Amino acid sequence: MKMWSGRFSQGPDAEFEQWQRSFPFDRVLLPYEVAASKAHAAALAKAGVLNDDELATTLFALEQIGREALPAVDDPAIEDVHHYVETRLVELVGEVGWKLHTGRSRNEQIATDLRLYVRDQIDAVIRLLVAFAGEFVKRAETAGINAMPAYTHLQRAEPVLVAHWLLAYVEMFVRDVDRLSDCRKRLNVSPLGSGAVAGTILPLDRATIAQELDFAAPTANSMDATSDRDFAIEFVQALSVVALHLSRWAEEFILFSTTEFGFVKLPEEFSTGSSAMPQKKNPDALELIRGKSGKVFANATALFIGVKGLPLAYNKDLQETQQPVFAAAQQVFSMLLVATGFMAKVEFNYDRMQQAASCGFMNAQAAAAYLVHQGVPFRRAHELIGKAVRLCVKQGCELEQLSKGDYARCGIDAGEQFFNALTLSEVLAIHNVPGGTAALRVREALQTAKEKLSLYSGVAHACT
Ligand code: ARG
C-alpha cells in the first residue's frame, strides 16, 4: 500500500514513481530503521497507543525483520526503507502494523537512521585508522636508529630517523581519529519525536527514546532536526581528510619505491605486473588509493552542493545526501583495509636510506650551527658553510671530505670537533627538542603515540 495515496485521485507517472524511490540504496539503513522503530514502538506503548500485547507483537516482528535477509529482487512497489519495514510489519502482524507510524514522520526517521549509520561508520573507521597507525608504530619501533633524508621542496634537506618519518604519519592519523570522534559527539542526538517538522503530535517520551538508541539526548529543535545534514557533511569532510592523508602517503611510497629512491620494496601481495613489460612490478594498490581519494572529495562536494540551497525544513533533495555518505564511508573503509595490509608487508631498504642520509650536504645546517656555538653570527656562518658547499660541488665531494686547508680558505677554522659535528649521528642528535628527530625525542614520541592509540583502540565511542 502507498504511504500517501488518499489525497490523490490518480497514481504517479510510472517513470517518475520509480525514479524517486530510494529503496535501491537506503536498504543499507535497515538495521537502524528497525532499531529506531523499536524505540518508537516502546514510546507509543507508554503513550497509550499500543497495548502490551500489541507492543510485544510489534517488537517481535521488528526483530524478525531485522534478522531476515532483504528481498533479493528489488520490489518496485517499495518506496524506501521506511516503507519496507512498515509493509513487512503489516505482512507479519496484520492490522496492528499500521499503528507504528502514529506520531512519527519519515522526515525524522531518515534523520535518525542516517545518524545511527554514520555513528557506526565512525566507530568502524576509527578502528581501522587505529590499526593502520599501529602498523606505523610497529615499524617505527623496529626502525631503531636507522636514518633517511628528509626533503623540503623534494630536495634533500636534513637527515631524520626513519622512525621520525613514520611517526609523522601517525600524527596525521591520530588527528583523523580526533576529527571523527568530534563529529560523533555532535551527531549523537536523537531526532525522534520531531515529527514531520513541528514536533510529534503525541506526548512521546523523547528522552527515553534517545536513551534506547544510545543517543546522548533528544535534538533541541524539530525543524533543525528533520533537515540538518551537518553531521553527514562533517563526516564526509573528515573522511576526505583521511583520504587526503592516505593519498599523500601512497604518493610518497610510490616515489620511494622507484629505482631512483629505492627506500621501499613493494610487497608482491599488493603489486601487479605488466602485460607487456616482463620486468615490471607496479604499485597499483598505492596508485588506486591515490586515485580513489578523489572520489571521496567528490562526495564531500556533492553533499555541500546538495544542501546549500535548501530552505527549512525537510526537502526531498535531502534524499540525495545518502549516497555520497554511503559511498565515502565504503570507499575509505576499503582504502584503509588495503593500506593496512600493505603497511604490514612493505619492506624498507635501510642501507639505501642510511646511505642517502649520509650525503648531499645534509650536515650543512649542523656545520653552521657548530660555528654559531663558536660565536660566529648565524648569517655569517651560513655564508661560510655555503662557500664550503660550493667548493665541495666543484671538487665533487662532501663537507666532511674537505681538508682543514680547504676550510681555512673558506674562512673556517675546522678542528676535530668541527668534523665530529658533521657526522650523521651528531647531525641527528642536534635536533634535540620535543618533536625533533634526536633519538631520545623520537623514543618519547613513540611512547606518546602508543599511548594515544591505546586510548582509542577498542573504545571507539569513548567520546559519547
Ligand atoms: N526516503 C526519504 C528520504 O530519504 C524519506 C523521507 C521522505 N519524506 C517525505 N516527506 N517525502 O529523504
Short mmCIF file of C-alpha atoms and ligand atoms in Angstrom, two decimals:
data_model
loop_
_atom_site.label_atom_id
_atom_site.label_comp_id
_atom_site.label_asym_id
_atom_site.label_seq_id
_atom_site.Cartn_x
_atom_site.Cartn_y
_atom_site.Cartn_z
CA MET A 1 0.00 0.00 0.00
CA LYS A 2 1.21 3.51 -0.81
CA MET A 3 2.10 5.68 2.15
CA TRP A 4 0.27 8.72 0.83
CA SER A 5 -2.41 7.75 -1.72
CA GLY A 6 -5.53 9.14 -0.01
CA ARG A 7 -5.23 12.69 -1.23
CA PHE A 8 -4.55 11.68 -4.83
CA SER A 9 -7.13 10.81 -7.42
CA GLN A 10 -4.59 9.14 -9.70
CA GLY A 11 -1.27 7.34 -9.33
CA PRO A 12 2.10 8.84 -10.18
CA ASP A 13 3.70 8.67 -13.60
CA ALA A 14 5.33 5.24 -13.81
CA GLU A 15 8.74 6.60 -14.77
CA PHE A 16 8.68 9.23 -12.03
CA GLU A 17 7.48 6.76 -9.45
CA GLN A 18 10.49 4.52 -9.96
CA TRP A 19 12.91 7.39 -10.33
CA GLN A 20 12.06 8.93 -6.95
CA ARG A 21 12.49 5.73 -4.94
CA SER A 22 15.37 5.41 -2.51
CA PHE A 23 14.97 1.75 -1.53
CA PRO A 24 17.62 0.58 -4.01
CA PHE A 25 20.22 2.41 -1.87
CA ASP A 26 18.68 3.20 1.53
CA ARG A 27 18.21 -0.52 2.19
CA VAL A 28 21.61 -0.38 3.97
CA LEU A 29 19.80 1.57 6.69
CA LEU A 30 17.55 -1.38 7.57
CA PRO A 31 19.20 -2.23 10.94
CA TYR A 32 18.88 1.40 12.02
CA GLU A 33 15.30 1.72 10.81
CA VAL A 34 14.43 -1.37 12.82
CA ALA A 35 16.20 -0.12 15.96
CA ALA A 36 14.55 3.29 15.70
CA SER A 37 11.15 1.69 15.07
CA LYS A 38 11.52 -0.45 18.18
CA ALA A 39 12.29 2.61 20.28
CA HIS A 40 9.29 4.40 18.77
CA ALA A 41 7.01 1.43 19.41
CA ALA A 42 8.01 1.39 23.07
CA ALA A 43 7.23 5.11 23.30
CA LEU A 44 3.86 4.55 21.63
CA ALA A 45 3.01 1.95 24.26
CA LYS A 46 3.98 4.36 27.01
CA ALA A 47 1.74 6.98 25.41
CA GLY A 48 -1.17 4.50 25.34
CA VAL A 49 -1.30 3.99 21.55
CA LEU A 50 -0.20 0.34 21.69
CA ASN A 51 -1.34 -2.05 24.42
CA ASP A 52 1.09 -4.56 25.95
CA ASP A 53 0.16 -7.33 23.51
CA GLU A 54 0.41 -5.05 20.52
CA LEU A 55 3.80 -3.82 21.67
CA ALA A 56 5.11 -7.35 22.16
CA THR A 57 3.82 -8.43 18.74
CA THR A 58 5.29 -5.36 17.07
CA LEU A 59 8.70 -5.72 18.75
CA PHE A 60 8.84 -9.43 17.93
CA ALA A 61 8.07 -8.77 14.28
CA LEU A 62 10.53 -5.89 14.06
CA GLU A 63 13.25 -8.18 15.45
CA GLN A 64 12.42 -10.70 12.77
CA ILE A 65 12.51 -8.04 10.04
CA GLY A 66 15.95 -7.02 11.28
CA ARG A 67 17.17 -10.60 11.15
CA GLU A 68 15.75 -11.73 7.84
CA ALA A 69 17.51 -11.14 4.55
CA LEU A 70 16.33 -8.26 2.44
CA PRO A 71 14.44 -9.32 -0.70
CA ALA A 72 16.98 -10.35 -3.32
CA VAL A 73 14.85 -8.86 -6.05
CA ASP A 74 14.04 -5.18 -5.63
CA ASP A 75 10.30 -4.71 -5.17
CA PRO A 76 9.34 -1.67 -7.29
CA ALA A 77 6.31 -1.02 -5.08
CA ILE A 78 8.54 -0.25 -2.08
CA GLU A 79 9.43 3.42 -1.93
CA ASP A 80 12.10 3.45 0.73
CA VAL A 81 13.45 1.58 3.76
CA HIS A 82 10.76 3.10 5.99
CA HIS A 83 8.06 1.89 3.65
CA TYR A 84 9.70 -1.54 3.51
CA VAL A 85 9.66 -2.02 7.28
CA GLU A 86 6.05 -0.87 7.59
CA THR A 87 4.92 -3.09 4.71
CA ARG A 88 6.77 -6.11 6.05
CA LEU A 89 5.43 -5.47 9.54
CA VAL A 90 1.85 -5.47 8.28
CA GLU A 91 2.58 -8.66 6.33
CA LEU A 92 3.76 -10.27 9.56
CA VAL A 93 1.30 -8.94 12.13
CA GLY A 94 -1.66 -7.63 10.16
CA GLU A 95 -3.72 -4.56 11.06
CA VAL A 96 -1.78 -3.63 14.21
CA GLY A 97 1.25 -2.95 12.00
CA TRP A 98 -0.46 0.19 10.71
CA LYS A 99 -0.27 1.70 14.19
CA LEU A 100 3.51 2.04 14.21
CA HIS A 101 3.55 5.17 12.11
CA THR A 102 1.40 7.06 14.64
CA GLY A 103 3.08 10.26 15.76
CA ARG A 104 6.12 9.99 13.55
CA SER A 105 7.29 11.03 10.11
CA ARG A 106 9.77 9.69 7.62
CA ASN A 107 11.50 13.04 7.90
CA GLU A 108 12.59 12.31 11.46
CA GLN A 109 13.15 8.63 10.63
CA ILE A 110 15.66 9.25 7.88
CA ALA A 111 17.41 11.87 10.02
CA THR A 112 17.66 9.26 12.78
CA ASP A 113 18.69 6.31 10.63
CA LEU A 114 21.39 8.31 8.93
CA ARG A 115 22.81 9.48 12.26
CA LEU A 116 22.89 5.90 13.54
CA TYR A 117 24.55 4.76 10.32
CA VAL A 118 27.19 7.49 10.44
CA ARG A 119 27.83 6.79 14.13
CA ASP A 120 28.54 3.12 13.38
CA GLN A 121 30.71 4.01 10.41
CA ILE A 122 32.73 6.43 12.53
CA ASP A 123 33.41 3.65 15.04
CA ALA A 124 34.43 1.30 12.24
CA VAL A 125 36.69 3.83 10.52
CA ILE A 126 38.30 4.76 13.84
CA ARG A 127 39.06 1.09 14.49
CA LEU A 128 40.69 0.78 11.06
CA LEU A 129 42.64 4.01 11.50
CA VAL A 130 43.98 2.85 14.84
CA ALA A 131 45.06 -0.46 13.28
CA PHE A 132 46.68 1.32 10.35
CA ALA A 133 48.51 3.80 12.56
CA GLY A 134 49.54 0.82 14.71
CA GLU A 135 51.47 -0.59 11.74
CA PHE A 136 53.47 2.64 11.53
CA VAL A 137 54.20 2.50 15.24
CA LYS A 138 55.42 -1.12 14.92
CA ARG A 139 57.69 -0.11 12.06
CA ALA A 140 58.95 2.92 13.96
CA GLU A 141 59.90 0.62 16.82
CA THR A 142 61.86 -1.76 14.63
CA ALA A 143 63.48 1.03 12.61
CA GLY A 144 65.83 1.72 15.54
CA ILE A 145 68.39 4.39 14.77
CA ASN A 146 68.32 3.97 11.01
CA ALA A 147 68.26 7.32 9.25
CA MET A 148 66.98 8.66 5.95
CA PRO A 149 66.87 12.01 4.22
CA ALA A 150 64.02 14.38 4.92
CA TYR A 151 63.04 16.53 1.97
CA THR A 152 61.79 20.04 1.55
CA HIS A 153 60.82 21.07 -1.97
CA LEU A 154 61.57 17.41 -2.69
CA GLN A 155 65.28 18.25 -2.34
CA ARG A 156 67.42 16.62 0.33
CA ALA A 157 67.15 18.81 3.43
CA GLU A 158 68.23 17.16 6.69
CA PRO A 159 68.63 13.61 7.88
CA VAL A 160 65.95 12.19 10.18
CA LEU A 161 65.40 8.88 11.89
CA VAL A 162 63.20 6.55 9.84
CA ALA A 163 61.07 6.28 12.97
CA HIS A 164 60.61 10.05 12.98
CA TRP A 165 59.34 9.92 9.41
CA LEU A 166 56.92 7.10 10.22
CA LEU A 167 55.61 8.88 13.28
CA ALA A 168 54.75 11.91 11.15
CA TYR A 169 52.07 9.73 9.56
CA VAL A 170 50.86 8.55 12.95
CA GLU A 171 50.23 12.20 13.87
CA MET A 172 48.04 12.62 10.79
CA PHE A 173 46.01 9.52 11.53
CA VAL A 174 45.61 10.40 15.20
CA ARG A 175 44.22 13.79 14.14
CA ASP A 176 41.85 11.95 11.80
CA VAL A 177 40.61 9.86 14.70
CA ASP A 178 40.13 13.03 16.76
CA ARG A 179 38.19 14.69 13.99
CA LEU A 180 35.88 11.71 13.61
CA SER A 181 35.33 11.43 17.38
CA ASP A 182 34.48 15.08 17.47
CA CYS A 183 31.94 14.66 14.68
CA ARG A 184 30.48 11.71 16.58
CA LYS A 185 29.92 13.81 19.68
CA ARG A 186 27.92 16.38 17.77
CA LEU A 187 25.81 13.92 15.80
CA ASN A 188 24.86 11.85 18.79
CA VAL A 189 21.42 13.34 19.44
CA SER A 190 18.06 11.83 18.65
CA PRO A 191 15.68 13.45 16.14
CA LEU A 192 12.87 11.02 17.06
CA GLY A 193 9.86 12.93 18.31
CA SER A 194 10.46 15.78 15.88
CA GLY A 195 7.62 14.62 13.65
CA ALA A 196 7.49 15.97 10.13
CA VAL A 197 8.69 19.44 11.09
CA ALA A 198 6.95 20.86 14.16
CA GLY A 199 7.33 18.06 16.71
CA THR A 200 5.27 14.91 17.20
CA ILE A 201 1.57 15.14 17.86
CA LEU A 202 1.79 12.64 20.74
CA PRO A 203 3.26 13.05 24.22
CA LEU A 204 6.18 10.76 23.43
CA ASP A 205 8.97 10.39 25.97
CA ARG A 206 11.80 11.65 23.77
CA ALA A 207 14.49 11.26 26.40
CA THR A 208 13.77 7.55 26.82
CA ILE A 209 13.70 7.02 23.05
CA ALA A 210 17.07 8.74 22.81
CA GLN A 211 18.46 6.59 25.60
CA GLU A 212 17.30 3.39 23.96
CA LEU A 213 19.24 4.27 20.84
CA ASP A 214 22.33 5.29 22.82
CA PHE A 215 21.94 8.92 21.88
CA ALA A 216 23.16 11.43 24.44
CA ALA A 217 19.92 13.47 24.30
CA PRO A 218 17.00 14.39 22.06
CA THR A 219 17.59 17.13 19.48
CA ALA A 220 16.58 20.62 20.57
CA ASN A 221 14.60 21.87 17.57
CA SER A 222 12.28 19.85 15.35
CA MET A 223 12.80 21.99 12.26
CA ASP A 224 16.57 21.72 12.52
CA ALA A 225 16.47 18.02 13.46
CA THR A 226 14.47 16.99 10.41
CA SER A 227 16.56 18.93 7.92
CA ASP A 228 20.06 19.05 9.42
CA ARG A 229 22.70 17.16 7.47
CA ASP A 230 25.70 18.91 9.04
CA PHE A 231 26.69 15.64 10.66
CA ALA A 232 26.81 13.90 7.28
CA ILE A 233 28.78 16.77 5.77
CA GLU A 234 31.22 16.81 8.70
CA PHE A 235 31.62 13.06 8.48
CA VAL A 236 32.42 13.07 4.78
CA GLN A 237 34.70 16.08 5.25
CA ALA A 238 36.55 14.18 7.97
CA LEU A 239 36.73 11.17 5.65
CA SER A 240 38.09 13.45 2.95
CA VAL A 241 40.99 14.37 5.21
CA VAL A 242 41.60 10.67 5.90
CA ALA A 243 41.57 10.05 2.13
CA LEU A 244 43.87 13.01 1.63
CA HIS A 245 46.36 11.61 4.15
CA LEU A 246 46.15 8.19 2.55
CA SER A 247 46.76 9.74 -0.85
CA ARG A 248 49.84 11.64 0.34
CA TRP A 249 51.15 8.50 2.00
CA ALA A 250 50.52 6.49 -1.18
CA GLU A 251 52.27 9.10 -3.28
CA GLU A 252 55.34 9.13 -1.07
CA PHE A 253 55.58 5.35 -1.00
CA ILE A 254 55.23 5.21 -4.79
CA LEU A 255 58.08 7.68 -5.06
CA PHE A 256 60.23 5.88 -2.51
CA SER A 257 59.65 2.54 -4.28
CA THR A 258 61.17 3.78 -7.53
CA THR A 259 64.60 2.51 -8.51
CA GLU A 260 65.77 6.11 -8.20
CA PHE A 261 64.94 6.22 -4.48
CA GLY A 262 64.92 2.53 -3.61
CA PHE A 263 63.88 3.08 0.02
CA VAL A 264 60.78 0.94 -0.14
CA LYS A 265 60.39 -2.58 -1.51
CA LEU A 266 56.87 -3.14 -2.80
CA PRO A 267 55.19 -6.24 -1.38
CA GLU A 268 54.21 -8.64 -4.15
CA GLU A 269 50.83 -9.18 -2.49
CA PHE A 270 49.93 -5.56 -3.18
CA SER A 271 51.57 -5.06 -6.57
CA THR A 272 50.80 -6.12 -10.08
CA GLY A 273 52.84 -6.87 -13.19
CA SER A 274 52.65 -5.53 -16.68
CA SER A 275 51.13 -7.48 -19.53
CA ALA A 276 53.78 -6.00 -21.83
CA MET A 277 56.97 -5.43 -19.82
CA PRO A 278 58.11 -8.57 -18.04
CA GLN A 279 60.31 -6.74 -15.53
CA LYS A 280 57.58 -4.55 -14.07
CA LYS A 281 56.27 -4.56 -10.50
CA ASN A 282 53.75 -1.76 -10.24
CA PRO A 283 52.44 -0.07 -7.09
CA ASP A 284 48.78 -0.49 -8.07
CA ALA A 285 47.46 -0.62 -4.53
CA LEU A 286 49.03 2.74 -3.77
CA GLU A 287 48.01 4.24 -7.08
CA LEU A 288 44.41 3.17 -6.57
CA ILE A 289 44.37 4.63 -3.08
CA ARG A 290 45.65 7.89 -4.52
CA GLY A 291 43.10 7.67 -7.34
CA LYS A 292 40.11 6.72 -5.22
CA SER A 293 40.74 9.55 -2.75
CA GLY A 294 39.41 11.95 -5.38
CA LYS A 295 36.06 10.21 -5.28
CA VAL A 296 35.76 10.85 -1.56
CA PHE A 297 36.40 14.57 -2.09
CA ALA A 298 33.74 14.48 -4.82
CA ASN A 299 31.25 13.05 -2.33
CA ALA A 300 32.01 15.87 0.11
CA THR A 301 31.41 18.41 -2.64
CA ALA A 302 28.18 16.69 -3.70
CA LEU A 303 26.88 16.99 -0.14
CA PHE A 304 27.73 20.65 0.16
CA ILE A 305 26.10 21.49 -3.12
CA GLY A 306 23.10 19.29 -2.39
CA VAL A 307 22.27 21.10 0.83
CA LYS A 308 23.33 24.69 0.22
CA GLY A 309 20.12 25.91 -1.39
CA LEU A 310 17.58 24.30 0.93
CA PRO A 311 15.15 26.39 2.95
CA LEU A 312 13.95 24.89 6.23
CA ALA A 313 12.94 22.21 6.81
CA TYR A 314 12.81 18.81 5.05
CA ASN A 315 13.08 18.86 1.27
CA LYS A 316 13.25 15.78 -0.89
CA ASP A 317 16.68 16.92 -2.10
CA LEU A 318 17.89 15.53 1.21
CA GLN A 319 17.29 12.03 -0.08
CA GLU A 320 20.24 12.69 -2.37
CA THR A 321 22.55 13.18 0.61
CA GLN A 322 22.50 9.49 1.40
CA GLN A 323 24.53 8.01 -1.43
CA PRO A 324 27.56 10.30 -1.06
CA VAL A 325 27.68 9.33 2.62
CA PHE A 326 27.47 5.60 1.89
CA ALA A 327 29.95 5.83 -0.96
CA ALA A 328 32.52 7.83 1.02
CA ALA A 329 32.27 5.50 4.02
CA GLN A 330 32.66 2.38 1.89
CA GLN A 331 35.49 3.91 -0.09
CA VAL A 332 37.54 4.98 2.91
CA PHE A 333 36.86 1.69 4.66
CA SER A 334 38.24 -0.35 1.78
CA MET A 335 41.14 2.04 1.24
CA LEU A 336 42.15 1.64 4.88
CA LEU A 337 41.93 -2.15 4.69
CA VAL A 338 44.26 -2.27 1.70
CA ALA A 339 46.58 0.36 3.14
CA THR A 340 46.92 -1.58 6.40
CA GLY A 341 47.64 -4.82 4.55
CA PHE A 342 50.26 -3.00 2.51
CA MET A 343 51.95 -1.46 5.55
CA ALA A 344 52.13 -4.81 7.30
CA LYS A 345 54.05 -6.28 4.36
CA VAL A 346 56.15 -3.46 2.93
CA GLU A 347 59.91 -3.69 3.44
CA PHE A 348 62.36 -0.85 3.91
CA ASN A 349 65.84 -0.78 2.46
CA TYR A 350 67.62 0.70 5.45
CA ASP A 351 71.07 0.53 3.80
CA ARG A 352 69.87 2.63 0.95
CA MET A 353 68.12 5.09 3.28
CA GLN A 354 71.15 5.38 5.55
CA GLN A 355 73.42 5.88 2.55
CA ALA A 356 71.16 8.60 1.18
CA ALA A 357 71.06 10.23 4.61
CA SER A 358 74.85 10.46 4.68
CA CYS A 359 75.38 12.53 1.58
CA GLY A 360 74.03 15.56 -0.24
CA PHE A 361 75.33 18.14 2.28
CA MET A 362 72.56 17.45 4.72
CA ASN A 363 75.02 18.28 7.50
CA ALA A 364 75.42 21.87 6.27
CA GLN A 365 72.99 23.37 8.77
CA ALA A 366 74.62 21.42 11.60
CA ALA A 367 78.03 22.74 10.43
CA ALA A 368 76.69 26.29 10.56
CA ALA A 369 75.22 25.58 14.00
CA TYR A 370 78.65 24.45 15.20
CA LEU A 371 80.15 27.77 14.10
CA VAL A 372 77.32 29.59 15.86
CA HIS A 373 78.33 27.85 19.07
CA GLN A 374 81.85 29.16 18.45
CA GLY A 375 80.37 32.68 18.49
CA VAL A 376 80.01 33.26 14.74
CA PRO A 377 76.71 35.07 13.93
CA PHE A 378 74.35 32.70 12.12
CA ARG A 379 74.04 34.75 8.94
CA ARG A 380 77.84 34.79 8.66
CA ALA A 381 78.13 31.08 9.47
CA HIS A 382 75.52 30.34 6.79
CA GLU A 383 77.58 32.27 4.26
CA LEU A 384 80.82 30.49 5.21
CA ILE A 385 79.33 27.00 5.05
CA GLY A 386 77.63 27.97 1.78
CA LYS A 387 81.07 28.73 0.36
CA ALA A 388 82.37 25.37 1.60
CA VAL A 389 79.43 23.63 -0.11
CA ARG A 390 80.27 25.46 -3.33
CA LEU A 391 83.82 24.17 -3.07
CA CYS A 392 82.51 20.63 -2.47
CA VAL A 393 80.31 20.85 -5.56
CA LYS A 394 83.35 21.92 -7.56
CA GLN A 395 85.52 19.12 -6.16
CA GLY A 396 82.74 16.51 -6.22
CA CYS A 397 82.96 15.70 -2.51
CA GLU A 398 81.04 16.06 0.77
CA LEU A 399 81.64 18.59 3.54
CA GLU A 400 83.42 16.04 5.73
CA GLN A 401 85.85 15.32 2.88
CA LEU A 402 87.20 18.86 2.58
CA SER A 403 90.58 19.38 4.18
CA LYS A 404 91.39 21.78 7.01
CA GLY A 405 93.19 23.86 4.39
CA ASP A 406 90.08 23.96 2.19
CA TYR A 407 88.10 25.20 5.18
CA ALA A 408 90.74 27.75 6.05
CA ARG A 409 90.43 29.12 2.51
CA CYS A 410 86.67 29.48 3.17
CA GLY A 411 87.45 31.38 6.39
CA ILE A 412 86.54 28.46 8.68
CA ASP A 413 88.75 27.19 11.46
CA ALA A 414 87.88 23.48 11.20
CA GLY A 415 89.21 21.44 14.10
CA GLU A 416 88.49 17.86 15.12
CA GLN A 417 85.28 18.88 16.86
CA PHE A 418 84.06 20.61 13.75
CA PHE A 419 84.50 17.39 11.77
CA ASN A 420 82.79 15.47 14.54
CA ALA A 421 79.79 17.79 14.27
CA LEU A 422 79.45 16.73 10.62
CA THR A 423 78.89 13.02 11.35
CA LEU A 424 75.40 11.65 10.77
CA SER A 425 74.87 10.72 14.40
CA GLU A 426 75.81 14.21 15.58
CA VAL A 427 73.64 15.86 12.96
CA LEU A 428 70.68 13.78 14.14
CA ALA A 429 71.45 14.44 17.80
CA ILE A 430 71.46 18.20 17.37
CA HIS A 431 67.69 18.24 16.79
CA ASN A 432 67.10 17.68 20.44
CA VAL A 433 63.79 19.37 21.09
CA PRO A 434 60.36 17.85 21.68
CA GLY A 435 59.10 16.96 18.21
CA GLY A 436 62.66 16.81 16.83
CA THR A 437 64.47 13.82 15.37
CA ALA A 438 67.11 13.23 18.09
CA ALA A 439 66.89 9.58 19.16
CA LEU A 440 65.70 10.36 22.66
CA ARG A 441 62.96 12.66 21.38
CA VAL A 442 61.80 10.06 18.88
CA ARG A 443 61.66 7.46 21.66
CA GLU A 444 59.48 9.83 23.68
CA ALA A 445 57.28 10.50 20.65
CA LEU A 446 56.93 6.77 20.04
CA GLN A 447 55.74 6.28 23.59
CA THR A 448 53.24 9.12 23.32
CA ALA A 449 51.93 7.79 20.01
CA LYS A 450 51.41 4.36 21.55
CA GLU A 451 49.52 5.88 24.46
CA LYS A 452 47.29 7.90 22.16
CA LEU A 453 46.49 4.85 20.06
CA SER A 454 45.77 2.60 23.01
CA LEU A 455 43.39 5.26 24.27
CA TYR A 456 41.42 4.89 21.07
CA SER A 457 41.72 1.19 20.38
CA GLY A 458 38.64 -0.73 21.40
CA VAL A 459 36.94 2.37 22.77
CA ALA A 460 35.89 3.97 19.53
CA HIS A 461 32.87 5.50 21.20
CA ALA A 462 34.52 6.62 24.43
CA CYS A 463 33.65 10.09 23.26
CA THR A 464 29.84 9.87 23.55
N1 ARG B 1 13.28 8.39 1.53
C1 ARG B 1 13.11 9.71 2.08
C2 ARG B 1 14.48 10.38 2.24
O1 ARG B 1 15.43 9.70 2.24
C3 ARG B 1 12.43 9.64 3.40
C4 ARG B 1 11.79 10.92 3.80
C5 ARG B 1 10.64 11.22 2.92
N2 ARG B 1 9.91 12.34 3.40
C6 ARG B 1 8.97 12.98 2.66
N3 ARG B 1 8.41 14.00 3.20
N4 ARG B 1 8.71 12.59 1.44
O2 ARG B 1 14.60 11.57 2.34
#
